[in-house]
């Protein structure tokens, strides 16, 4: 079916010249990212572009479904001859003032007939489709499937076991010694697992040689060390402490045990003096004259010691990863499964070598229009796959040759927000935005900073907070001239975030709002756990109060960890608050499920009295005939699913609604497990203990982590966990990368910041860059948490131990940025408030959100397989189980 010619649909001049140019949109929270992407997609479809030439990607199935739902819904409304308002809204959205009802109906019919050819999908789904087009080039096993998170972890553990079994004891001892910098850890499995977790993802796109890029300086000659030891002993020092310190240096220099000096303050002072050109000091004392050369020799020896150990650790890491890579690929080929990261890396390596013509032929047609959503969460490997498609779509010269006077033959549209880049743990890199602008010529950038979500009071709070981050002492810490100073890198990231923060504005000027920051009560002589509990208790009471005042309002309770989610759910349920959870918890949050699992473990290990004791107190009370033999026989005869259903039925009569629901979910999990069962009952039990399952209930109060809240909004947001450190010490590897489009040129294991001065400048900047990225991600996490709120924001923090409140926490950062003068050490003290505390009374409701990202969309009852991703892609992807 063809569409009306340009005489029937006349595009205005600005639309013709600008609308479909290569565009990158930096859209702040709540400013209508989905609206803009949908508008662009509709414009492409209205110019009669074939659906198979269009690609729109995002990161979640929910978001992909929402985009498709919006396209179908707005066209169906605009196609109604009796709905002129809907037609006018669509005209305004796509910039086509002559659009008519008939054209909308025709386009809707065309989309529905070709829905299987329209690619609106997640990156997981797209990469899976691409991989199936290149099975031989990617060396894919026949009939392969994607793993889920649990299966991926089990394969990882089996591969590590294979690595251990292949090494003889002496080789294992040597490697473990090198991995531990001279120390052998107790748990071999745990040590290797940590190496895999921290290093495999970053290394797998590179060759093993990247672990040998750290240059170790040559150790001073023994004759020089002997001479230096004598000079240190003979030095005349006035202070006894200085004399004793020089004697210690002489002793170490003679014995060669330089490892004992790696954390020595005097060694750090030598490095500082050489960097600044000042004299070497010990405390306030200046060392005797004539020792500069001797001190330099000692420092060089210590530096060689530190870097030698680090180099050995790198070498061992490279060997372990090479062995692991071999075994894990063997296992996956044998079981015909791949992880999503496996697919992305293989595609990245392939797409770096294949020309676009070959891609087009293999994909059965060119993708001429590319639309990328949430681009700040894209990893370098993913961009390597998307880059050829984007470059083709941005070839405006070819587009002008191919297109007619009223069509744009190719187009590129990218939208995201670097302030919401919170998925660094899964490879997302916010700097990918700059890579796009650097690598794609002629791309147009624009910003969206008008929120259609939040009230003016929330927006004012957001502007005040993030524009004044430099008020915190953290923003001025460190020596900016010292690349080995981690605090300086973190301070620079804070200053940069504040400087680049664009002022936000609220679209709805009449929407009532309120912000309140208060302290919880302190447990006298209590430890950290006790004060955390006190804060959670106060937060639960505050949430109950808000819910009672405004039962029709949605409340989002956002935390940093999954453990805090469980703690708050427990407290809210104790207050009779109906609560739901995003992302899910293992089914073991139900005592009834634990009972069934104990029965299965009793059948598996009849000699273990723990399981029998638990079952005797529960199941056997209901049915005394149950024992390990009857359960084991039932499993052998009927299978796990029917046995679980039978045991759950015994307990159901004595369970409340919540436990009954969890038992039903346990039964469904057992049915799914039987399609690919493990050899032991304990494999199923472990699956239940690790797999997260949502309780499918919607409640006004929803508790989740900040990561899980991405893309959501709530009338009220409560933040009760802002007292932990903003950043944590990194145990990851550090990569030296020339550009995000290329694999790392060098990788090293992480060392503590007190040892950075031993590194050369190249590696100091790489380590500092990682520290800065961690701080930036922490600020992004805070931004995401706060901007979920539509009308009210309540922050509950623990009282500070000091009145200056100068600690590296989100709570302290907020306190200083707002210029609070209330006593932060006081219990139950209001530190800040703004807006109308009775915001929930007689509010006029949110303004009409014609372009709001968060506008409620009526559900269109159409479901298509191509919008779904693999089982690994959940609505909000989570950090791995071990990260929590």
PDB file of C-alpha atoms in Angstrom, residues 531-787:
ATOM      1  CA  UNK A 531      21.255   2.888  63.923  1.00  0.00           C
ATOM      2  CA  UNK A 532      20.407   1.552  60.466  1.00  0.00           C
ATOM      3  CA  UNK A 533      17.457  -0.262  62.042  1.00  0.00           C
ATOM      4  CA  UNK A 534      16.389   2.915  63.824  1.00  0.00           C
ATOM      5  CA  UNK A 535      16.440   4.831  60.546  1.00  0.00           C
ATOM      6  CA  UNK A 536      14.400   2.135  58.795  1.00  0.00           C
ATOM      7  CA  UNK A 537      11.875   2.089  61.655  1.00  0.00           C
ATOM      8  CA  UNK A 538      11.420   5.854  61.463  1.00  0.00           C
ATOM      9  CA  UNK A 539      11.139   5.683  57.684  1.00  0.00           C
ATOM     10  CA  UNK A 540       8.436   3.004  57.921  1.00  0.00           C
ATOM     11  CA  UNK A 541       6.457   5.149  60.359  1.00  0.00           C
ATOM     12  CA  UNK A 542       6.781   8.167  58.074  1.00  0.00           C
ATOM     13  CA  UNK A 543       5.603   6.105  55.093  1.00  0.00           C
ATOM     14  CA  UNK A 544       2.613   4.832  57.077  1.00  0.00           C
ATOM     15  CA  UNK A 545       1.735   8.413  58.010  1.00  0.00           C
ATOM     16  CA  UNK A 546       1.948   9.615  54.405  1.00  0.00           C
ATOM     17  CA  UNK A 547      -0.145   6.681  53.204  1.00  0.00           C
ATOM     18  CA  UNK A 548      -2.795   7.401  55.814  1.00  0.00           C
ATOM     19  CA  UNK A 549      -2.919  11.074  54.830  1.00  0.00           C
ATOM     20  CA  UNK A 550      -3.123  10.389  51.103  1.00  0.00           C
ATOM     21  CA  UNK A 551      -4.124   6.746  50.439  1.00  0.00           C
ATOM     22  CA  UNK A 552      -4.726   7.449  46.743  1.00  0.00           C
ATOM     23  CA  UNK A 553      -1.156   8.603  46.113  1.00  0.00           C
ATOM     24  CA  UNK A 554       1.601   6.288  44.927  1.00  0.00           C
ATOM     25  CA  UNK A 555       4.636   6.041  47.212  1.00  0.00           C
ATOM     26  CA  UNK A 556       8.039   4.859  46.018  1.00  0.00           C
ATOM     27  CA  UNK A 557      10.507   3.807  48.713  1.00  0.00           C
ATOM     28  CA  UNK A 558      13.954   3.714  47.134  1.00  0.00           C
ATOM     29  CA  UNK A 559      17.049   2.157  48.670  1.00  0.00           C
ATOM     30  CA  UNK A 560      20.620   1.457  47.588  1.00  0.00           C
ATOM     31  CA  UNK A 561      20.666  -2.265  48.421  1.00  0.00           C
ATOM     32  CA  UNK A 562      18.355  -5.251  48.129  1.00  0.00           C
ATOM     33  CA  UNK A 563      18.918  -5.997  51.815  1.00  0.00           C
ATOM     34  CA  UNK A 564      17.347  -2.672  52.743  1.00  0.00           C
ATOM     35  CA  UNK A 565      14.369  -3.486  50.518  1.00  0.00           C
ATOM     36  CA  UNK A 566      13.665  -6.645  52.528  1.00  0.00           C
ATOM     37  CA  UNK A 567      14.089  -4.785  55.819  1.00  0.00           C
ATOM     38  CA  UNK A 568      11.605  -2.069  54.889  1.00  0.00           C
ATOM     39  CA  UNK A 569       9.034  -4.487  53.474  1.00  0.00           C
ATOM     40  CA  UNK A 570       9.103  -6.412  56.743  1.00  0.00           C
ATOM     41  CA  UNK A 571       8.571  -3.231  58.785  1.00  0.00           C
ATOM     42  CA  UNK A 572       5.806  -1.909  56.550  1.00  0.00           C
ATOM     43  CA  UNK A 573       3.909  -5.192  56.616  1.00  0.00           C
ATOM     44  CA  UNK A 574       4.175  -5.159  60.411  1.00  0.00           C
ATOM     45  CA  UNK A 575       2.376  -1.784  60.255  1.00  0.00           C
ATOM     46  CA  UNK A 576      -0.377  -3.353  58.084  1.00  0.00           C
ATOM     47  CA  UNK A 577       0.705  -1.413  54.996  1.00  0.00           C
ATOM     48  CA  UNK A 578      -0.013  -3.137  51.704  1.00  0.00           C
ATOM     49  CA  UNK A 579       3.302  -3.096  49.882  1.00  0.00           C
ATOM     50  CA  UNK A 580       4.668  -4.452  46.641  1.00  0.00           C
ATOM     51  CA  UNK A 581       8.201  -4.906  45.441  1.00  0.00           C
ATOM     52  CA  UNK A 582       9.818  -4.221  42.082  1.00  0.00           C
ATOM     53  CA  UNK A 583      12.336  -6.754  40.843  1.00  0.00           C
ATOM     54  CA  UNK A 584      11.387  -9.533  43.231  1.00  0.00           C
ATOM     55  CA  UNK A 585      13.035 -11.511  46.003  1.00  0.00           C
ATOM     56  CA  UNK A 586      13.895 -15.207  46.240  1.00  0.00           C
ATOM     57  CA  UNK A 587      10.888 -17.288  47.292  1.00  0.00           C
ATOM     58  CA  UNK A 588      12.685 -18.068  50.536  1.00  0.00           C
ATOM     59  CA  UNK A 589      11.212 -14.880  52.014  1.00  0.00           C
ATOM     60  CA  UNK A 590       8.291 -17.220  52.819  1.00  0.00           C
ATOM     61  CA  UNK A 591       8.504 -19.636  55.758  1.00  0.00           C
ATOM     62  CA  UNK A 592       6.205 -22.055  53.922  1.00  0.00           C
ATOM     63  CA  UNK A 593       8.618 -22.233  50.970  1.00  0.00           C
ATOM     64  CA  UNK A 594      11.524 -22.842  53.340  1.00  0.00           C
ATOM     65  CA  UNK A 595       9.596 -25.774  54.798  1.00  0.00           C
ATOM     66  CA  UNK A 596       9.145 -27.393  51.373  1.00  0.00           C
ATOM     67  CA  UNK A 597      12.836 -26.896  50.605  1.00  0.00           C
ATOM     68  CA  UNK A 598      13.784 -28.487  53.921  1.00  0.00           C
ATOM     69  CA  UNK A 599      11.668 -31.512  53.018  1.00  0.00           C
ATOM     70  CA  UNK A 600      13.491 -31.886  49.699  1.00  0.00           C
ATOM     71  CA  UNK A 601      16.887 -31.497  51.378  1.00  0.00           C
ATOM     72  CA  UNK A 602      15.885 -34.073  53.986  1.00  0.00           C
ATOM     73  CA  UNK A 603      15.184 -36.535  51.170  1.00  0.00           C
ATOM     74  CA  UNK A 604      18.527 -35.672  49.578  1.00  0.00           C
ATOM     75  CA  UNK A 605      20.534 -35.871  52.850  1.00  0.00           C
ATOM     76  CA  UNK A 606      18.643 -38.163  55.258  1.00  0.00           C
ATOM     77  CA  UNK A 607      21.575 -38.153  57.672  1.00  0.00           C
ATOM     78  CA  UNK A 608      21.514 -34.379  58.181  1.00  0.00           C
ATOM     79  CA  UNK A 609      19.400 -33.687  61.252  1.00  0.00           C
ATOM     80  CA  UNK A 610      18.892 -29.981  60.480  1.00  0.00           C
ATOM     81  CA  UNK A 611      16.409 -30.633  57.706  1.00  0.00           C
ATOM     82  CA  UNK A 612      14.578 -33.359  59.610  1.00  0.00           C
ATOM     83  CA  UNK A 613      14.203 -31.149  62.682  1.00  0.00           C
ATOM     84  CA  UNK A 614      12.639 -28.382  60.590  1.00  0.00           C
ATOM     85  CA  UNK A 615      10.238 -30.764  58.850  1.00  0.00           C
ATOM     86  CA  UNK A 616       9.255 -32.415  62.136  1.00  0.00           C
ATOM     87  CA  UNK A 617       8.175 -29.018  63.470  1.00  0.00           C
ATOM     88  CA  UNK A 618       6.139 -28.163  60.369  1.00  0.00           C
ATOM     89  CA  UNK A 619       5.127 -30.682  57.683  1.00  0.00           C
ATOM     90  CA  UNK A 620       5.126 -33.735  59.911  1.00  0.00           C
ATOM     91  CA  UNK A 621       2.765 -31.962  62.286  1.00  0.00           C
ATOM     92  CA  UNK A 622       0.295 -31.714  59.400  1.00  0.00           C
ATOM     93  CA  UNK A 623       1.016 -35.211  58.028  1.00  0.00           C
ATOM     94  CA  UNK A 624       2.959 -37.565  60.346  1.00  0.00           C
ATOM     95  CA  UNK A 625       3.316 -40.131  57.536  1.00  0.00           C
ATOM     96  CA  UNK A 626       5.794 -37.926  55.710  1.00  0.00           C
ATOM     97  CA  UNK A 627       9.474 -38.842  56.003  1.00  0.00           C
ATOM     98  CA  UNK A 628      12.625 -38.821  53.890  1.00  0.00           C
ATOM     99  CA  UNK A 629      11.758 -42.169  52.255  1.00  0.00           C
ATOM    100  CA  UNK A 630       8.213 -41.256  51.209  1.00  0.00           C
ATOM    101  CA  UNK A 631       9.365 -37.908  49.798  1.00  0.00           C
ATOM    102  CA  UNK A 632      12.258 -39.456  47.896  1.00  0.00           C
ATOM    103  CA  UNK A 633      10.005 -42.173  46.436  1.00  0.00           C
ATOM    104  CA  UNK A 634       7.464 -39.541  45.366  1.00  0.00           C
ATOM    105  CA  UNK A 635      10.195 -37.543  43.592  1.00  0.00           C
ATOM    106  CA  UNK A 636      11.414 -40.637  41.748  1.00  0.00           C
ATOM    107  CA  UNK A 637       7.884 -41.652  40.756  1.00  0.00           C
ATOM    108  CA  UNK A 638       6.182 -38.307  40.026  1.00  0.00           C
ATOM    109  CA  UNK A 639       9.027 -35.822  39.546  1.00  0.00           C
ATOM    110  CA  UNK A 640       9.971 -32.630  41.378  1.00  0.00           C
ATOM    111  CA  UNK A 641       7.013 -30.530  40.192  1.00  0.00           C
ATOM    112  CA  UNK A 642       4.306 -32.897  41.431  1.00  0.00           C
ATOM    113  CA  UNK A 643       6.172 -33.508  44.667  1.00  0.00           C
ATOM    114  CA  UNK A 644       6.446 -29.786  45.334  1.00  0.00           C
ATOM    115  CA  UNK A 645       2.770 -29.337  44.514  1.00  0.00           C
ATOM    116  CA  UNK A 646       1.885 -32.185  46.907  1.00  0.00           C
ATOM    117  CA  UNK A 647       3.965 -30.732  49.768  1.00  0.00           C
ATOM    118  CA  UNK A 648       2.632 -27.227  49.138  1.00  0.00           C
ATOM    119  CA  UNK A 649      -0.908 -28.577  49.292  1.00  0.00           C
ATOM    120  CA  UNK A 650      -0.205 -30.008  52.744  1.00  0.00           C
ATOM    121  CA  UNK A 651       0.797 -26.550  54.006  1.00  0.00           C
ATOM    122  CA  UNK A 652      -1.662 -24.346  52.128  1.00  0.00           C
ATOM    123  CA  UNK A 653      -4.526 -24.715  54.597  1.00  0.00           C
ATOM    124  CA  UNK A 654      -2.386 -23.195  57.364  1.00  0.00           C
ATOM    125  CA  UNK A 655      -0.895 -20.341  55.286  1.00  0.00           C
ATOM    126  CA  UNK A 656      -1.900 -16.737  54.889  1.00  0.00           C
ATOM    127  CA  UNK A 657      -2.491 -15.210  51.445  1.00  0.00           C
ATOM    128  CA  UNK A 658       1.136 -14.109  51.042  1.00  0.00           C
ATOM    129  CA  UNK A 659       2.599 -17.560  51.799  1.00  0.00           C
ATOM    130  CA  UNK A 660      -0.032 -19.240  49.633  1.00  0.00           C
ATOM    131  CA  UNK A 661       0.994 -17.061  46.699  1.00  0.00           C
ATOM    132  CA  UNK A 662       4.666 -17.923  47.228  1.00  0.00           C
ATOM    133  CA  UNK A 663       3.836 -21.647  47.305  1.00  0.00           C
ATOM    134  CA  UNK A 664       2.018 -21.299  43.990  1.00  0.00           C
ATOM    135  CA  UNK A 665       5.040 -19.519  42.540  1.00  0.00           C
ATOM    136  CA  UNK A 666       7.284 -22.272  43.891  1.00  0.00           C
ATOM    137  CA  UNK A 667       5.163 -24.860  42.083  1.00  0.00           C
ATOM    138  CA  UNK A 668       5.369 -22.929  38.809  1.00  0.00           C
ATOM    139  CA  UNK A 669       9.132 -22.649  39.220  1.00  0.00           C
ATOM    140  CA  UNK A 670       9.341 -26.431  39.738  1.00  0.00           C
ATOM    141  CA  UNK A 671       7.275 -27.056  36.590  1.00  0.00           C
ATOM    142  CA  UNK A 672       9.629 -24.851  34.545  1.00  0.00           C
ATOM    143  CA  UNK A 673      12.669 -26.516  36.143  1.00  0.00           C
ATOM    144  CA  UNK A 674      11.585 -29.977  35.015  1.00  0.00           C
ATOM    145  CA  UNK A 675      12.237 -29.005  31.394  1.00  0.00           C
ATOM    146  CA  UNK A 676      15.963 -29.039  32.135  1.00  0.00           C
ATOM    147  CA  UNK A 677      16.485 -30.622  35.572  1.00  0.00           C
ATOM    148  CA  UNK A 678      19.793 -30.968  37.381  1.00  0.00           C
ATOM    149  CA  UNK A 679      20.997 -34.313  38.664  1.00  0.00           C
ATOM    150  CA  UNK A 680      20.367 -33.511  42.328  1.00  0.00           C
ATOM    151  CA  UNK A 681      17.481 -32.121  44.356  1.00  0.00           C
ATOM    152  CA  UNK A 682      19.878 -29.616  45.856  1.00  0.00           C
ATOM    153  CA  UNK A 683      20.236 -28.044  42.385  1.00  0.00           C
ATOM    154  CA  UNK A 684      16.553 -27.145  42.439  1.00  0.00           C
ATOM    155  CA  UNK A 685      16.789 -25.941  46.045  1.00  0.00           C
ATOM    156  CA  UNK A 686      19.697 -23.702  45.131  1.00  0.00           C
ATOM    157  CA  UNK A 687      17.757 -22.298  42.183  1.00  0.00           C
ATOM    158  CA  UNK A 688      14.878 -21.386  44.476  1.00  0.00           C
ATOM    159  CA  UNK A 689      17.241 -19.716  46.939  1.00  0.00           C
ATOM    160  CA  UNK A 690      18.862 -17.571  44.259  1.00  0.00           C
ATOM    161  CA  UNK A 691      16.208 -16.754  41.657  1.00  0.00           C
ATOM    162  CA  UNK A 692      14.259 -13.540  42.214  1.00  0.00           C
ATOM    163  CA  UNK A 693      10.509 -13.815  41.713  1.00  0.00           C
ATOM    164  CA  UNK A 694       8.131 -10.876  41.906  1.00  0.00           C
ATOM    165  CA  UNK A 695       4.935 -10.918  43.858  1.00  0.00           C
ATOM    166  CA  UNK A 696       2.426  -9.899  41.158  1.00  0.00           C
ATOM    167  CA  UNK A 697       0.499  -7.389  43.203  1.00  0.00           C
ATOM    168  CA  UNK A 698       0.210  -3.647  42.774  1.00  0.00           C
ATOM    169  CA  UNK A 699       0.047  -1.588  45.901  1.00  0.00           C
ATOM    170  CA  UNK A 700       0.166   2.151  46.623  1.00  0.00           C
ATOM    171  CA  UNK A 701       3.481   1.620  48.440  1.00  0.00           C
ATOM    172  CA  UNK A 702       6.278   0.089  46.368  1.00  0.00           C
ATOM    173  CA  UNK A 703       9.751  -0.682  47.711  1.00  0.00           C
ATOM    174  CA  UNK A 704      12.735  -1.153  45.407  1.00  0.00           C
ATOM    175  CA  UNK A 705      16.335  -0.188  44.794  1.00  0.00           C
ATOM    176  CA  UNK A 706      17.152   3.011  42.915  1.00  0.00           C
ATOM    177  CA  UNK A 707      18.352   0.919  39.964  1.00  0.00           C
ATOM    178  CA  UNK A 708      14.960  -0.778  39.783  1.00  0.00           C
ATOM    179  CA  UNK A 709      13.150   2.571  39.847  1.00  0.00           C
ATOM    180  CA  UNK A 710      14.717   3.772  36.587  1.00  0.00           C
ATOM    181  CA  UNK A 711      11.956   4.842  34.218  1.00  0.00           C
ATOM    182  CA  UNK A 712       9.279   4.925  36.950  1.00  0.00           C
ATOM    183  CA  UNK A 713       7.609   7.794  38.786  1.00  0.00           C
ATOM    184  CA  UNK A 714       5.699   8.171  42.055  1.00  0.00           C
ATOM    185  CA  UNK A 715       3.585  10.865  43.657  1.00  0.00           C
ATOM    186  CA  UNK A 716       5.818  10.513  46.723  1.00  0.00           C
ATOM    187  CA  UNK A 717       9.403   9.315  46.987  1.00  0.00           C
ATOM    188  CA  UNK A 718      10.958   8.320  50.320  1.00  0.00           C
ATOM    189  CA  UNK A 719      14.743   7.932  50.588  1.00  0.00           C
ATOM    190  CA  UNK A 720      15.831   6.249  53.842  1.00  0.00           C
ATOM    191  CA  UNK A 721      19.331   4.986  52.959  1.00  0.00           C
ATOM    192  CA  UNK A 722      21.684   7.878  52.184  1.00  0.00           C
ATOM    193  CA  UNK A 723      24.183   7.397  55.021  1.00  0.00           C
ATOM    194  CA  UNK A 724      26.530   4.913  53.387  1.00  0.00           C
ATOM    195  CA  UNK A 725      29.707   5.971  51.573  1.00  0.00           C
ATOM    196  CA  UNK A 726      29.119   7.601  48.192  1.00  0.00           C
ATOM    197  CA  UNK A 727      31.710   5.369  46.568  1.00  0.00           C
ATOM    198  CA  UNK A 728      33.292   2.128  47.661  1.00  0.00           C
ATOM    199  CA  UNK A 729      36.836   0.908  47.326  1.00  0.00           C
ATOM    200  CA  UNK A 730      37.137  -0.739  43.946  1.00  0.00           C
ATOM    201  CA  UNK A 731      38.410  -4.263  43.668  1.00  0.00           C
ATOM    202  CA  UNK A 732      38.017  -4.173  39.910  1.00  0.00           C
ATOM    203  CA  UNK A 733      40.628  -4.035  37.239  1.00  0.00           C
ATOM    204  CA  UNK A 734      41.685  -0.787  35.634  1.00  0.00           C
ATOM    205  CA  UNK A 735      41.832  -0.471  31.852  1.00  0.00           C
ATOM    206  CA  UNK A 736      43.841   1.957  29.785  1.00  0.00           C
ATOM    207  CA  UNK A 737      41.657   2.808  26.786  1.00  0.00           C
ATOM    208  CA  UNK A 738      42.465   5.184  23.955  1.00  0.00           C
ATOM    209  CA  UNK A 739      38.834   5.377  22.861  1.00  0.00           C
ATOM    210  CA  UNK A 740      35.540   3.749  23.753  1.00  0.00           C
ATOM    211  CA  UNK A 741      35.319   2.220  20.304  1.00  0.00           C
ATOM    212  CA  UNK A 742      38.515   0.211  20.749  1.00  0.00           C
ATOM    213  CA  UNK A 743      39.453  -2.605  23.134  1.00  0.00           C
ATOM    214  CA  UNK A 744      41.708  -1.669  26.071  1.00  0.00           C
ATOM    215  CA  UNK A 745      45.381  -1.267  25.226  1.00  0.00           C
ATOM    216  CA  UNK A 746      46.384  -2.354  28.719  1.00  0.00           C
ATOM    217  CA  UNK A 747      44.792  -3.761  31.880  1.00  0.00           C
ATOM    218  CA  UNK A 748      46.055  -4.059  35.434  1.00  0.00           C
ATOM    219  CA  UNK A 749      44.645  -5.243  38.721  1.00  0.00           C
ATOM    220  CA  UNK A 750      43.602  -2.551  41.173  1.00  0.00           C
ATOM    221  CA  UNK A 751      45.883  -1.307  43.961  1.00  0.00           C
ATOM    222  CA  UNK A 752      44.968   0.963  46.852  1.00  0.00           C
ATOM    223  CA  UNK A 753      45.256   4.716  46.379  1.00  0.00           C
ATOM    224  CA  UNK A 754      48.118   4.916  48.905  1.00  0.00           C
ATOM    225  CA  UNK A 755      50.257   3.092  46.327  1.00  0.00           C
ATOM    226  CA  UNK A 756      49.267   5.085  43.239  1.00  0.00           C
ATOM    227  CA  UNK A 757      52.410   7.207  43.490  1.00  0.00           C
ATOM    228  CA  UNK A 758      54.446   4.142  42.458  1.00  0.00           C
ATOM    229  CA  UNK A 759      52.658   4.007  39.086  1.00  0.00           C
ATOM    230  CA  UNK A 760      53.739   6.000  36.056  1.00  0.00           C
ATOM    231  CA  UNK A 761      51.563   8.915  34.971  1.00  0.00           C
ATOM    232  CA  UNK A 762      49.687   6.893  32.353  1.00  0.00           C
ATOM    233  CA  UNK A 763      48.383   4.439  34.919  1.00  0.00           C
ATOM    234  CA  UNK A 764      47.802   7.129  37.549  1.00  0.00           C
ATOM    235  CA  UNK A 765      45.421   8.852  35.150  1.00  0.00           C
ATOM    236  CA  UNK A 766      43.712   5.537  34.370  1.00  0.00           C
ATOM    237  CA  UNK A 767      43.216   4.800  38.078  1.00  0.00           C
ATOM    238  CA  UNK A 768      42.076   8.369  38.732  1.00  0.00           C
ATOM    239  CA  UNK A 769      39.631   8.198  35.863  1.00  0.00           C
ATOM    240  CA  UNK A 770      38.048   5.123  37.366  1.00  0.00           C
ATOM    241  CA  UNK A 771      37.704   6.889  40.720  1.00  0.00           C
ATOM    242  CA  UNK A 772      36.114   9.892  39.041  1.00  0.00           C
ATOM    243  CA  UNK A 773      33.689   7.643  37.165  1.00  0.00           C
ATOM    244  CA  UNK A 774      32.625   5.993  40.429  1.00  0.00           C
ATOM    245  CA  UNK A 775      31.894   9.394  41.971  1.00  0.00           C
ATOM    246  CA  UNK A 776      29.962  10.522  38.896  1.00  0.00           C
ATOM    247  CA  UNK A 777      27.861   7.356  38.972  1.00  0.00           C
ATOM    248  CA  UNK A 778      27.082   7.981  42.657  1.00  0.00           C
ATOM    249  CA  UNK A 779      25.824  11.480  41.771  1.00  0.00           C
ATOM    250  CA  UNK A 780      23.777  10.018  38.924  1.00  0.00           C
ATOM    251  CA  UNK A 781      22.224   7.521  41.330  1.00  0.00           C
ATOM    252  CA  UNK A 782      21.207  10.378  43.625  1.00  0.00           C
ATOM    253  CA  UNK A 783      19.759  12.321  40.693  1.00  0.00           C
ATOM    254  CA  UNK A 784      17.694   9.343  39.525  1.00  0.00           C
ATOM    255  CA  UNK A 785      16.356   8.734  43.031  1.00  0.00           C
ATOM    256  CA  UNK A 786      15.238  12.329  43.565  1.00  0.00           C
ATOM    257  CA  UNK A 787      13.724  12.875  40.122  1.00  0.00           C
TER     258      UNK A 787
END
